[in-house]
Amino acid sequence: MNDATLIRKNLFRKRLRAILLMVSILIAFLIFGVLGALQNAFTMGSGTAAQERLVTVNRINFTVALPYAYWGRIEQVEGVRNAAPASWFGGYYQEPQNFVQSFAVDPATYLEAYPTEIVLPPEERAAFLEGRTCALVGRALANQYDWSTGDRIPLNSNIWQNTDGSQTWELDICGVFDDTEGTYPTNYLMLHYEYFNESLAFGRDSFHWITINTEDPALNDQVSGEIDALFANSSAETSTTTEAAFNEAFMEQFGNIGLILTWVIGAAFATILMIVGTTMVMAVNERTREIAVLKTLGFTAPRIFRMVLWESLLLSFLGGLIGLGLATLAATAASSALAGFLPSFGLSLTNIVTALALMAALGLVTGILPAYNAMQVRISEALGKI
Amino acid sequence: MTDASGLYELKNLSKRYTRGKETVAIFDGLDMTISQGDFIAIMGPSGSGKTTLLNLLGGIDRPSSGEVLFEGQRIDNLGQGKLAKWRAKNAGFIFQFYNLMPTLSAAQNVELPLLLTNLSGKARKDRVKTALDIVGMVDRAGHRPAQLSGGQQQRVAIARAIVADPKVLLADEPTGDLDRTTADEILQTLQLLNKELGKTIIMVTHDPAAASYAARELHLNKGRFEEKGKA
């Protein structure tokens, strides 16, 4: 037996209470882990935004289309090196729940817009550029649906209608692309804008955004100002921002994820802090007599302080690690199901380190008061008499 | 049984409590010497200060004035940390209501004071076994306090008090919660510890029958001792 035995026995002296406390801490860290994984998924895109890329969208919002003619006019703006138009396709595969993030793009300019991020063999690149019905698929998406180069797939749209009355476009997978450093999403599909546009039953000759590469990041402000000035007072005014700002705006359609997560996690931890803190104070108060006996036997006040604090830390780490473990399992299980929509759904090392720090903080904050109270127990008062 | 060497010496000891605006003196100017190997029963009416005196001897309370010397060294002016270490080394405590840790087995309860020593795990186990053997509780080593009778719990408490081989045992009404037969068994054990192992025992009791097991009986009344001689 040693102090650790005493700490463990004291923690589990009322097993149900200890388990309930642990479950409440577990839930807090499960929420922390899952929401952290979600935040990682939502913030991944902004990390890949290059400095020299701008995005032009309709000033109303990016779901409202821009006229096709804008593309050519933007290409003429001084400082623009490349302009790549793209449209939402709103795709799904076989069943509506099989969401496929898909864009209709101009192949040459789109690949030019992401010269280092999109990695694929030269022959597949050439095939994609030349084949009107070709689609380029990201590795994560291809793995999700077990697609490979040479496959012919029917891709349905939940937005557009084909001139043949269907909502289906037959596509040939001409290539599967990877990313260079694991930071660029490979969870989407590109199809030819021309093939898409010519078969549209409505809404032809428009696109949703243009990705622009400037000749120098220093020209960004000038270029974006000129583009927006070009279409000022038109029926479709534009808003040109950096790609990073566009990605953030895209994420904000789901709300301010970071702020929501901070509030949810903060509320969960504040609640847990009060519950665990109060219970720990009560649990130690119940043991005043036993603490007095330990002091009588010769246990020093600092030693008793440490034992109570370790008890609180043990509780926090047990609940926290189980919660974090469950969050990791949940994120792993969900990541394959969500691969098409949220490719980076998973806990990062930062999440884990933060969680460990929170466990330590929770243990210390909830343990410090009862530990201090235990340290201050006066033997003669606690025992009444020896 | 007693020898001439002084274990405790109380010099002009006073203890006063403040209740509101009133100061109550429990005892004032008390002098006393306790020799190594003594078995003293302290008796007296309620409120006479028996337990307070035991607290002072055990280093868990401090006098208002005067000195408590143990083996010639003052303990009343030691800091809390040093006093805790002094208790761990020199004093074994036996409580009326046993005060065993409910979550620990009998053996683990007995082992508690040894956690404050540098003994190895094996040495601690051997000591625990010996202490439990002395009080006749080896076969109950794995039982928790709730699985033991009052008398058995008090035996475990005695084993806990002696396991670190302290110089003095301080017992406050050790048989106050026990029936006569069990009380006699406990007192015989204490007598054995005094006579065979030479432990100095200071016992507070209301019970004259319990006091009769001691070598000396001191009656504390109105802050003064009245000694009753024994053969």
Coordinates of C-alpha atoms in Angstrom, one line a residue:
Chain A
M1 CA 0.0 0.0 0.0
N2 CA 1.1 3.6 -0.6
D3 CA -0.5 7.0 -1.0
A4 CA -1.8 6.1 -4.4
T5 CA -3.8 3.3 -2.8
L6 CA -5.3 5.7 -0.4
I7 CA -6.1 8.2 -3.2
R8 CA -7.7 5.5 -5.3
K9 CA -9.7 4.1 -2.4
N10 CA -10.9 7.5 -1.4
L11 CA -12.0 8.3 -4.9
F12 CA -14.0 5.2 -5.3
R13 CA -15.4 5.0 -1.7
K14 CA -18.8 5.9 -3.1
R15 CA -18.6 4.1 -6.4
L16 CA -21.8 5.5 -7.9
R17 CA -20.8 9.0 -7.1
A18 CA -17.4 8.6 -8.6
I19 CA -18.8 7.0 -11.7
L20 CA -21.4 9.7 -12.2
L21 CA -18.7 12.4 -11.8
M22 CA -16.5 10.6 -14.2
V23 CA -19.3 10.3 -16.7
S24 CA -20.0 14.0 -16.5
I25 CA -16.3 14.8 -17.1
L26 CA -16.3 12.1 -19.8
I27 CA -19.2 13.9 -21.6
A28 CA -17.4 17.2 -21.4
F29 CA -14.3 15.8 -23.1
L30 CA -16.4 13.8 -25.6
I31 CA -18.0 17.0 -26.6
F32 CA -14.6 18.7 -26.7
G33 CA -13.1 16.0 -28.9
V34 CA -16.0 15.7 -31.3
L35 CA -16.4 19.5 -31.7
G36 CA -12.7 19.8 -32.0
A37 CA -12.7 17.3 -34.8
L38 CA -15.5 19.2 -36.5
Q39 CA -13.6 22.5 -36.2
N40 CA -10.6 20.8 -37.8
A41 CA -12.7 19.7 -40.7
F42 CA -14.2 23.2 -41.2
T43 CA -10.9 25.1 -40.9
M44 CA -8.8 22.9 -43.1
G45 CA -9.7 24.7 -46.3
S46 CA -8.5 28.1 -45.1
G47 CA -5.1 26.7 -44.4
T48 CA -4.5 25.9 -48.1
A49 CA -5.4 29.3 -49.4
A50 CA -2.5 30.7 -51.4
Q51 CA -1.6 34.3 -50.9
E52 CA -1.9 35.2 -54.6
R53 CA -5.4 33.7 -55.1
L54 CA -8.5 35.8 -55.2
V55 CA -12.1 34.8 -55.5
T56 CA -14.8 36.8 -57.2
V57 CA -18.4 36.0 -56.3
N58 CA -21.8 37.8 -56.6
R59 CA -21.9 40.6 -54.2
I60 CA -25.3 39.3 -52.9
N61 CA -23.7 36.0 -51.9
F62 CA -21.7 33.2 -53.5
T63 CA -24.8 31.1 -54.3
V64 CA -26.1 33.8 -56.7
A65 CA -24.6 33.3 -60.2
L66 CA -22.6 35.7 -62.2
P67 CA -22.9 36.0 -66.0
Y68 CA -20.5 34.0 -68.2
A69 CA -19.2 37.1 -69.9
Y70 CA -17.6 38.3 -66.6
W71 CA -14.9 35.6 -67.1
G72 CA -13.5 37.2 -70.2
R73 CA -13.6 40.7 -68.8
I74 CA -11.9 39.7 -65.6
E75 CA -9.1 38.0 -67.6
Q76 CA -8.4 41.3 -69.1
V77 CA -7.9 43.1 -65.8
E78 CA -4.3 44.1 -65.4
G79 CA -2.5 41.9 -62.9
V80 CA -4.7 38.9 -63.4
R81 CA -2.5 35.9 -64.5
N82 CA -5.3 33.3 -64.6
A83 CA -9.0 33.3 -64.0
A84 CA -10.9 30.0 -63.4
P85 CA -14.7 30.0 -63.4
A86 CA -16.6 27.3 -61.5
S87 CA -20.2 26.4 -60.7
W88 CA -21.8 24.4 -57.9
F89 CA -23.1 21.1 -59.3
G90 CA -24.8 19.9 -56.1
G91 CA -24.0 16.3 -56.9
Y92 CA -24.9 13.0 -55.3
Y93 CA -24.2 9.4 -56.3
Q94 CA -27.1 7.0 -56.8
E95 CA -28.9 8.1 -53.6
P96 CA -29.4 11.7 -52.4
Q97 CA -27.7 10.9 -49.1
N98 CA -24.5 10.0 -51.0
F99 CA -23.3 13.6 -51.2
V100 CA -20.6 14.3 -53.7
Q101 CA -19.0 17.7 -53.5
S102 CA -18.7 18.6 -57.2
F103 CA -18.0 21.6 -59.3
A104 CA -18.3 22.3 -63.0
V105 CA -15.0 24.0 -63.9
D106 CA -13.0 25.2 -66.9
P107 CA -10.4 22.4 -66.8
A108 CA -7.3 24.3 -68.1
T109 CA -7.7 27.4 -66.0
Y110 CA -8.8 25.5 -62.9
L111 CA -5.7 23.2 -62.9
E112 CA -3.6 26.3 -63.6
A113 CA -5.2 27.9 -60.5
Y114 CA -3.9 25.1 -58.3
P115 CA -0.6 24.1 -59.9
T116 CA 1.0 22.6 -56.8
E117 CA -2.0 21.6 -54.8
I118 CA -3.6 19.2 -57.3
V119 CA -1.2 16.4 -58.1
L120 CA -2.0 13.9 -60.9
P121 CA -0.1 11.9 -63.5
P122 CA 0.5 13.9 -66.8
E123 CA -1.5 11.4 -68.9
E124 CA -4.5 11.7 -66.6
R125 CA -4.2 15.5 -66.7
A126 CA -4.1 15.4 -70.5
A127 CA -7.1 13.1 -70.6
F128 CA -9.1 15.3 -68.3
L129 CA -8.3 18.4 -70.4
E130 CA -9.3 16.7 -73.6
G131 CA -12.3 14.6 -72.7
R132 CA -15.6 16.5 -72.7
T133 CA -17.3 14.0 -70.4
C134 CA -14.2 13.6 -68.2
A135 CA -14.3 14.1 -64.5
L136 CA -11.3 14.5 -62.1
V137 CA -11.9 12.9 -58.7
G138 CA -10.0 13.5 -55.5
R139 CA -8.4 10.6 -53.8
A140 CA -10.6 10.7 -50.7
L141 CA -13.8 10.8 -52.7
A142 CA -12.5 8.0 -55.0
N143 CA -11.8 5.8 -52.0
Q144 CA -15.2 6.6 -50.5
Y145 CA -17.1 5.3 -53.5
D146 CA -14.4 2.9 -54.7
W147 CA -14.0 4.7 -58.0
S148 CA -11.0 4.5 -60.2
T149 CA -9.7 5.9 -63.5
G150 CA -11.7 4.5 -66.4
D151 CA -15.0 4.1 -64.5
R152 CA -18.1 5.6 -65.9
I153 CA -20.5 7.0 -63.3
P154 CA -23.8 8.7 -63.3
L155 CA -23.7 11.8 -61.2
N156 CA -27.0 13.4 -60.2
S157 CA -27.6 17.0 -59.3
N158 CA -30.0 18.2 -56.7
I159 CA -29.8 21.7 -58.3
W160 CA -29.7 21.4 -62.0
Q161 CA -31.8 19.6 -64.7
N162 CA -30.4 18.1 -67.9
T163 CA -32.0 18.9 -71.2
D164 CA -33.0 15.3 -71.5
G165 CA -35.3 15.8 -68.5
S166 CA -33.2 13.9 -66.0
Q167 CA -30.9 15.3 -63.4
T168 CA -28.1 13.0 -64.3
W169 CA -24.8 13.6 -66.1
E170 CA -22.8 10.6 -67.2
L171 CA -19.1 11.1 -66.4
D172 CA -16.0 9.2 -67.2
I173 CA -13.4 9.3 -64.5
C174 CA -10.2 10.3 -66.3
G175 CA -8.0 10.9 -63.3
V176 CA -7.7 10.7 -59.6
F177 CA -5.8 13.5 -58.0
D178 CA -3.8 13.7 -54.7
D179 CA -2.6 16.6 -52.7
T180 CA 1.0 17.5 -52.1
E181 CA 1.1 17.8 -48.3
G182 CA -2.1 16.4 -47.0
T183 CA -3.5 19.8 -46.5
Y184 CA -5.5 20.3 -49.7
P185 CA -8.9 18.6 -49.7
T186 CA -9.3 15.6 -52.1
N187 CA -12.9 15.1 -51.3
Y188 CA -14.4 16.6 -54.4
L189 CA -15.0 16.1 -58.1
M190 CA -14.5 18.4 -61.1
L191 CA -16.4 18.1 -64.4
H192 CA -16.2 20.1 -67.6
Y193 CA -18.1 23.4 -67.4
E194 CA -18.8 23.2 -71.2
Y195 CA -20.3 19.7 -70.9
F196 CA -22.4 20.8 -67.9
N197 CA -23.4 24.2 -69.4
E198 CA -24.5 23.0 -72.8
S199 CA -26.8 20.3 -71.4
L200 CA -28.5 22.6 -68.8
A201 CA -32.3 22.9 -69.0
F202 CA -32.0 26.3 -67.3
G203 CA -29.5 28.7 -65.9
R204 CA -27.0 28.4 -68.7
D205 CA -24.0 30.7 -69.2
S206 CA -23.4 31.6 -65.6
F207 CA -21.1 30.5 -62.9
H208 CA -20.8 30.9 -59.2
W209 CA -17.3 32.1 -58.6
I210 CA -14.0 32.7 -60.4
T211 CA -10.7 31.8 -58.8
I212 CA -8.1 34.4 -59.8
N213 CA -4.3 34.1 -59.7
T214 CA -2.7 37.4 -59.6
E215 CA 0.8 38.1 -61.0
D216 CA 1.9 39.2 -57.5
P217 CA 0.2 39.1 -54.1
A218 CA 1.1 42.8 -53.8
L219 CA -1.4 43.4 -56.6
N220 CA -4.3 41.8 -54.8
D221 CA -5.9 44.9 -53.5
Q222 CA -5.5 46.7 -56.8
V223 CA -6.9 43.8 -58.8
S224 CA -9.8 43.1 -56.5
G225 CA -10.7 46.8 -56.5
E226 CA -10.6 47.0 -60.3
I227 CA -12.7 43.9 -60.8
D228 CA -15.4 45.1 -58.4
A229 CA -15.3 48.6 -59.9
L230 CA -15.7 47.0 -63.3
F231 CA -19.1 45.5 -62.4
A232 CA -20.3 48.3 -60.1
N233 CA -23.9 49.4 -60.7
S234 CA -24.5 46.3 -62.9
S235 CA -27.3 43.8 -62.3
A236 CA -24.7 41.4 -60.8
E237 CA -22.2 43.4 -58.8
T238 CA -19.2 41.4 -57.6
S239 CA -17.2 41.0 -54.4
T240 CA -13.6 40.0 -54.8
T241 CA -11.6 38.9 -51.8
T242 CA -8.7 36.7 -51.0
E243 CA -9.3 33.0 -51.1
A244 CA -8.7 32.8 -47.4
A245 CA -11.5 35.3 -46.7
F246 CA -13.7 33.5 -49.2
N247 CA -13.2 30.2 -47.3
E248 CA -13.9 31.9 -44.0
A249 CA -17.1 33.3 -45.5
F250 CA -18.0 29.9 -46.8
M251 CA -17.6 28.4 -43.3
E252 CA -19.6 31.2 -41.8
Q253 CA -22.6 30.0 -43.7
F254 CA -22.7 27.3 -41.0
G255 CA -22.3 30.0 -38.4
N256 CA -19.2 31.1 -36.6
I257 CA -17.9 27.6 -35.9
G258 CA -15.1 28.7 -33.7
L259 CA -17.3 30.9 -31.6
I260 CA -20.0 28.3 -31.3
L261 CA -17.5 25.7 -30.3
T262 CA -15.9 28.0 -27.7
W263 CA -19.3 28.7 -26.2
V264 CA -20.5 25.1 -26.2
I265 CA -17.2 23.8 -24.8
G266 CA -17.0 26.7 -22.3
A267 CA -20.6 26.0 -21.1
A268 CA -19.9 22.3 -20.7
F269 CA -16.7 22.9 -18.8
A270 CA -18.2 25.6 -16.5
T271 CA -21.1 23.2 -15.6
I272 CA -18.7 20.3 -15.0
L273 CA -16.4 22.6 -13.0
M274 CA -19.3 23.5 -10.6
I275 CA -20.6 20.0 -10.4
V276 CA -17.3 18.3 -9.8
G277 CA -16.0 21.2 -7.6
T278 CA -19.0 21.2 -5.3
T279 CA -19.0 17.4 -5.1
M280 CA -15.4 17.2 -4.3
V281 CA -15.8 19.8 -1.5
M282 CA -18.7 17.7 0.0
A283 CA -16.8 14.4 -0.5
V284 CA -13.8 15.8 1.4
N285 CA -16.0 17.4 4.1
E286 CA -17.5 14.0 4.7
R287 CA -14.0 12.7 5.5
T288 CA -13.0 15.4 7.9
R289 CA -12.8 12.9 10.7
E290 CA -10.6 10.5 8.7
I291 CA -8.4 13.3 7.6
A292 CA -8.0 14.3 11.3
V293 CA -7.0 10.7 12.1
L294 CA -4.4 10.7 9.3
K295 CA -3.0 13.9 10.7
T296 CA -3.0 12.4 14.2
L297 CA -1.0 9.4 12.9
G298 CA 1.6 11.8 11.6
F299 CA 0.5 12.6 8.0
T300 CA 1.6 16.2 7.4
A301 CA -0.8 18.9 6.1
P302 CA 1.1 19.3 2.8
R303 CA 1.0 15.5 2.2
I304 CA -2.8 15.5 2.8
F305 CA -3.1 18.5 0.5
R306 CA -1.3 16.6 -2.2
M307 CA -3.4 13.5 -1.7
V308 CA -6.7 15.3 -2.1
L309 CA -5.4 17.2 -5.1
W310 CA -4.2 14.0 -6.7
E311 CA -7.6 12.5 -6.1
S312 CA -9.2 15.3 -8.0
L313 CA -6.6 15.1 -10.8
L314 CA -7.1 11.3 -11.0
L315 CA -10.9 11.8 -11.4
S316 CA -10.4 14.5 -14.1
F317 CA -7.9 12.4 -16.0
L318 CA -9.9 9.2 -15.8
G319 CA -13.0 10.8 -17.0
G320 CA -11.2 13.0 -19.5
L321 CA -9.1 10.3 -21.1
I322 CA -12.1 8.0 -21.5
G323 CA -14.1 10.9 -23.0
L324 CA -11.2 11.7 -25.3
G325 CA -10.8 8.1 -26.3
L326 CA -14.5 7.8 -27.1
A327 CA -14.2 11.1 -29.1
T328 CA -11.3 9.6 -31.1
L329 CA -13.3 6.4 -31.7
A330 CA -16.4 8.5 -32.8
A331 CA -14.3 10.7 -35.0
T332 CA -12.6 7.7 -36.6
A333 CA -15.9 6.0 -37.2
A334 CA -17.5 9.1 -38.5
S335 CA -14.6 10.2 -40.7
S336 CA -15.2 7.5 -43.3
A337 CA -18.9 8.3 -43.4
L338 CA -18.2 12.0 -43.7
A339 CA -15.2 11.8 -46.0
G340 CA -17.0 13.2 -48.9
F341 CA -18.2 16.3 -47.0
L342 CA -15.7 16.8 -44.2
P343 CA -12.4 15.1 -45.2
S344 CA -10.4 16.3 -42.2
F345 CA -12.8 15.2 -39.5
G346 CA -10.5 14.0 -36.8
L347 CA -8.6 15.0 -33.7
S348 CA -5.4 16.8 -34.1
L349 CA -2.3 16.7 -31.8
T350 CA -3.3 20.2 -30.8
N351 CA -6.7 19.0 -29.7
I352 CA -5.2 16.2 -27.6
V353 CA -2.6 18.4 -26.0
T354 CA -5.3 21.0 -25.2
A355 CA -7.5 18.3 -23.8
L356 CA -4.7 17.1 -21.5
A357 CA -4.1 20.6 -20.3
L358 CA -7.8 21.1 -19.7
M359 CA -7.9 17.8 -17.7
A360 CA -5.0 19.1 -15.5
A361 CA -6.7 22.5 -15.1
L362 CA -10.0 20.9 -14.2
G363 CA -8.4 18.6 -11.7
L364 CA -6.4 21.4 -10.1
V365 CA -9.3 23.9 -10.0
T366 CA -11.8 21.4 -8.6
G367 CA -9.3 20.0 -6.2
I368 CA -7.6 23.1 -4.8
L369 CA -10.4 24.1 -2.4
P370 CA -11.1 20.7 -0.9
A371 CA -7.4 20.1 -0.7
Y372 CA -6.9 23.4 1.2
N373 CA -9.8 22.6 3.5
A374 CA -8.4 19.1 4.2
M375 CA -5.0 20.7 4.9
Q376 CA -6.6 23.1 7.4
V377 CA -8.5 20.4 9.4
R378 CA -7.8 20.9 13.1
I379 CA -7.4 17.5 14.7
S380 CA -8.9 18.4 18.1
E381 CA -11.9 20.1 16.5
A382 CA -12.5 17.4 13.9
L383 CA -12.3 14.5 16.4
G384 CA -13.9 16.3 19.3
K385 CA -11.8 14.1 21.4
I386 CA -9.1 11.6 20.7
Chain B
M1 CA 7.1 -1.8 36.0
T2 CA 8.0 1.9 36.1
D3 CA 11.6 3.1 36.1
A4 CA 13.0 6.3 37.1
S5 CA 13.6 7.8 33.7
G6 CA 11.2 10.6 32.9
L7 CA 9.4 10.3 29.5
Y8 CA 7.1 13.3 29.9
E9 CA 7.5 16.3 32.1
L10 CA 4.7 18.9 32.3
K11 CA 5.9 22.2 33.8
N12 CA 3.4 24.8 35.0
L13 CA 1.0 23.8 32.3
S14 CA -2.1 25.9 31.7
K15 CA -4.9 25.5 29.2
R16 CA -7.6 28.1 28.7
Y17 CA -10.5 28.4 26.3
T18 CA -12.2 31.5 25.2
R19 CA -16.0 31.2 24.9
G20 CA -17.4 34.5 23.7
K21 CA -16.1 37.1 26.2
E22 CA -15.5 34.5 28.9
T23 CA -12.1 32.7 29.4
V24 CA -12.4 29.3 30.9
A25 CA -9.3 27.7 32.5
I26 CA -9.2 23.9 32.2
F27 CA -6.2 23.6 34.3
D28 CA -3.7 26.2 35.5
G29 CA -0.1 25.5 36.7
L30 CA -0.2 21.8 36.3
D31 CA 3.0 19.8 36.9
M32 CA 3.4 16.2 36.2
T33 CA 6.1 13.6 35.4
I34 CA 5.5 10.4 33.5
S35 CA 8.1 7.8 33.5
Q36 CA 9.1 5.4 30.8
G37 CA 7.0 2.2 31.1
D38 CA 4.2 3.8 33.1
F39 CA 0.6 2.7 32.7
I40 CA -1.4 5.6 33.9
A41 CA -5.2 5.9 34.0
I42 CA -6.5 9.4 34.1
M43 CA -9.9 9.7 35.6
G44 CA -12.1 12.6 36.5
P45 CA -15.5 14.2 36.0
S46 CA -16.7 15.4 32.6
G47 CA -15.1 18.7 31.7
S48 CA -12.2 18.2 34.0
G49 CA -9.7 18.3 31.1
K50 CA -8.8 14.7 30.7
T51 CA -9.0 14.7 26.9
T52 CA -7.4 18.1 26.7
L53 CA -4.5 16.8 28.7
L54 CA -4.2 13.8 26.4
N55 CA -4.3 16.1 23.4
L56 CA -1.4 18.1 24.9
L57 CA 0.6 14.9 25.6
G58 CA -0.1 13.7 22.0
G59 CA 1.0 17.0 20.4
I60 CA -2.3 17.7 18.8
D61 CA -3.1 20.7 20.9
R62 CA -0.9 23.4 22.4
P63 CA -1.0 24.7 26.0
S64 CA -1.9 28.3 26.7
S65 CA 1.3 28.5 28.8
G66 CA 3.8 26.2 30.4
E67 CA 5.9 23.4 28.8
V68 CA 5.4 19.8 27.6
L69 CA 8.7 18.0 27.5
F70 CA 9.2 14.6 26.0
E71 CA 12.5 12.9 26.7
G72 CA 13.8 16.3 27.8
Q73 CA 12.8 18.1 24.6
R74 CA 9.9 20.6 24.4
I75 CA 7.2 19.5 22.0
D76 CA 4.7 22.3 22.7
N77 CA 6.6 24.8 20.6
L78 CA 7.3 22.6 17.6
G79 CA 5.8 23.6 14.2
Q80 CA 2.9 21.6 12.8
G81 CA 5.2 19.7 10.4
K82 CA 7.7 18.7 13.1
L83 CA 4.9 17.9 15.5
A84 CA 3.4 15.5 12.9
K85 CA 6.7 13.8 12.5
W86 CA 7.1 13.6 16.2
R87 CA 3.7 12.0 16.5
A88 CA 4.5 9.5 13.8
K89 CA 7.7 8.5 15.5
N90 CA 6.7 8.6 19.2
A91 CA 3.0 8.3 19.8
G92 CA 0.4 5.7 19.1
F93 CA -3.3 6.7 19.4
I94 CA -6.2 4.6 20.4
F95 CA -9.7 6.2 20.0
Q96 CA -13.0 5.4 21.7
F97 CA -14.7 4.9 18.3
Y98 CA -11.7 3.1 16.7
N99 CA -11.5 5.6 13.8
L100 CA -10.4 3.0 11.3
M101 CA -10.5 3.9 7.6
P102 CA -13.7 2.2 6.3
T103 CA -12.3 1.7 2.8
L104 CA -9.2 -0.1 3.9
S105 CA -8.8 -3.7 5.2
A106 CA -7.6 -4.3 8.8
A107 CA -4.0 -4.9 7.5
Q108 CA -4.1 -1.7 5.4
N109 CA -5.3 0.2 8.4
V110 CA -2.5 -1.1 10.5
E111 CA 0.0 -0.3 7.8
L112 CA -1.0 3.4 7.7
P113 CA 1.6 4.7 10.2
L114 CA 4.3 2.7 8.4
L115 CA 3.7 4.8 5.2
L116 CA 5.5 7.5 7.1
T117 CA 8.6 5.4 7.5
N118 CA 11.3 4.4 5.0
L119 CA 10.5 0.7 5.5
S120 CA 10.3 -1.5 2.4
G121 CA 7.0 -3.1 1.4
K122 CA 8.1 -6.5 2.7
A123 CA 9.3 -5.0 6.0
R124 CA 6.0 -3.2 6.4
K125 CA 4.1 -6.4 5.8
D126 CA 6.1 -8.3 8.4
R127 CA 5.5 -5.5 10.9
V128 CA 1.7 -5.5 10.2
K129 CA 1.6 -9.2 10.6
T130 CA 3.4 -9.0 13.9
A131 CA 1.2 -6.2 15.2
L132 CA -2.0 -8.1 14.2
D133 CA -0.6 -11.2 15.8
I134 CA 0.0 -9.4 19.1
V135 CA -3.7 -8.4 19.2
G136 CA -4.9 -11.7 17.9
M137 CA -6.3 -10.4 14.6
V138 CA -4.1 -12.1 11.9
D139 CA -7.0 -14.1 10.7
R140 CA -9.0 -11.0 10.1
A141 CA -6.3 -9.1 8.2
G142 CA -8.3 -8.9 5.0
H143 CA -11.5 -7.8 6.6
R144 CA -12.8 -4.3 6.4
P145 CA -13.9 -2.5 9.6
A146 CA -17.6 -2.9 8.7
Q147 CA -17.0 -6.7 8.7
L148 CA -15.6 -6.6 12.3
S149 CA -17.2 -6.4 15.7
G150 CA -16.4 -3.4 17.9
G151 CA -13.9 -5.3 20.0
Q152 CA -12.2 -6.6 16.8
Q153 CA -12.0 -3.1 15.4
Q154 CA -10.4 -1.8 18.6
R155 CA -7.9 -4.6 18.4
V156 CA -7.0 -3.5 14.9
A157 CA -6.8 0.1 16.2
I158 CA -4.4 -1.1 18.9
A159 CA -2.3 -2.9 16.3
R160 CA -2.2 0.4 14.3
A161 CA -1.1 2.2 17.4
I162 CA 1.8 -0.1 18.1
V163 CA 2.9 -1.1 14.6
A164 CA 5.4 1.8 14.3
D165 CA 6.8 0.9 17.7
P166 CA 6.0 4.3 19.4
K167 CA 7.3 5.1 22.9
V168 CA 3.9 6.0 24.2
L169 CA 0.3 4.9 23.7
L170 CA -2.4 7.4 24.3
A171 CA -5.8 6.0 24.7
D172 CA -9.0 7.9 25.1
E173 CA -11.8 5.8 26.6
P174 CA -10.6 2.8 24.6
T175 CA -13.3 0.6 26.1
G176 CA -16.0 3.2 26.3
D177 CA -17.9 1.7 23.4
L178 CA -17.5 -2.0 24.3
D179 CA -19.3 -4.5 26.6
R180 CA -17.6 -5.6 29.8
T181 CA -16.2 -8.9 28.5
T182 CA -14.7 -7.3 25.4
A183 CA -13.5 -4.3 27.4
D184 CA -11.6 -6.6 29.7
E185 CA -10.0 -8.4 26.7
I186 CA -8.9 -5.0 25.3
L187 CA -7.6 -3.9 28.7
Q188 CA -5.7 -7.1 29.1
T189 CA -4.1 -6.5 25.8
L190 CA -3.0 -3.0 26.8
Q191 CA -1.7 -4.5 30.1
L192 CA 0.3 -7.0 28.1
L193 CA 1.7 -4.3 25.9
N194 CA 2.8 -2.4 29.0
K195 CA 4.2 -5.3 30.9
E196 CA 5.7 -7.4 28.1
L197 CA 6.8 -4.7 25.6
G198 CA 7.4 -1.9 28.1
K199 CA 5.0 0.5 26.3
T200 CA 4.2 3.6 28.2
I201 CA 0.4 3.9 28.2
I202 CA -1.7 6.9 29.2
M203 CA -5.4 6.1 29.3
V204 CA -8.3 8.4 29.9
T205 CA -11.3 6.6 31.2
H206 CA -14.5 7.1 33.2
D207 CA -14.6 3.4 34.1
P208 CA -13.0 2.5 37.5
A209 CA -12.8 -1.1 36.4
A210 CA -10.8 -0.1 33.3
A211 CA -8.6 2.1 35.5
S212 CA -7.8 -0.8 37.7
Y213 CA -5.7 -2.3 34.9
A214 CA -3.4 0.7 35.1
A215 CA -0.4 0.9 37.4
R216 CA -1.2 4.4 38.4
E217 CA -4.5 6.2 38.7
L218 CA -4.6 10.0 38.5
H219 CA -7.8 11.9 39.3
L220 CA -8.0 15.2 37.5
N221 CA -10.3 17.5 39.4
K222 CA -10.6 21.3 39.3
G223 CA -7.3 21.5 37.4
R224 CA -5.3 19.5 39.9
F225 CA -4.2 15.9 40.1
E226 CA -5.0 13.6 43.0
E227 CA -3.0 10.4 42.8
K228 CA -4.5 7.2 44.0
G229 CA -1.7 4.8 44.9
K230 CA -1.8 1.2 43.8
A231 CA -0.1 -1.9 45.1

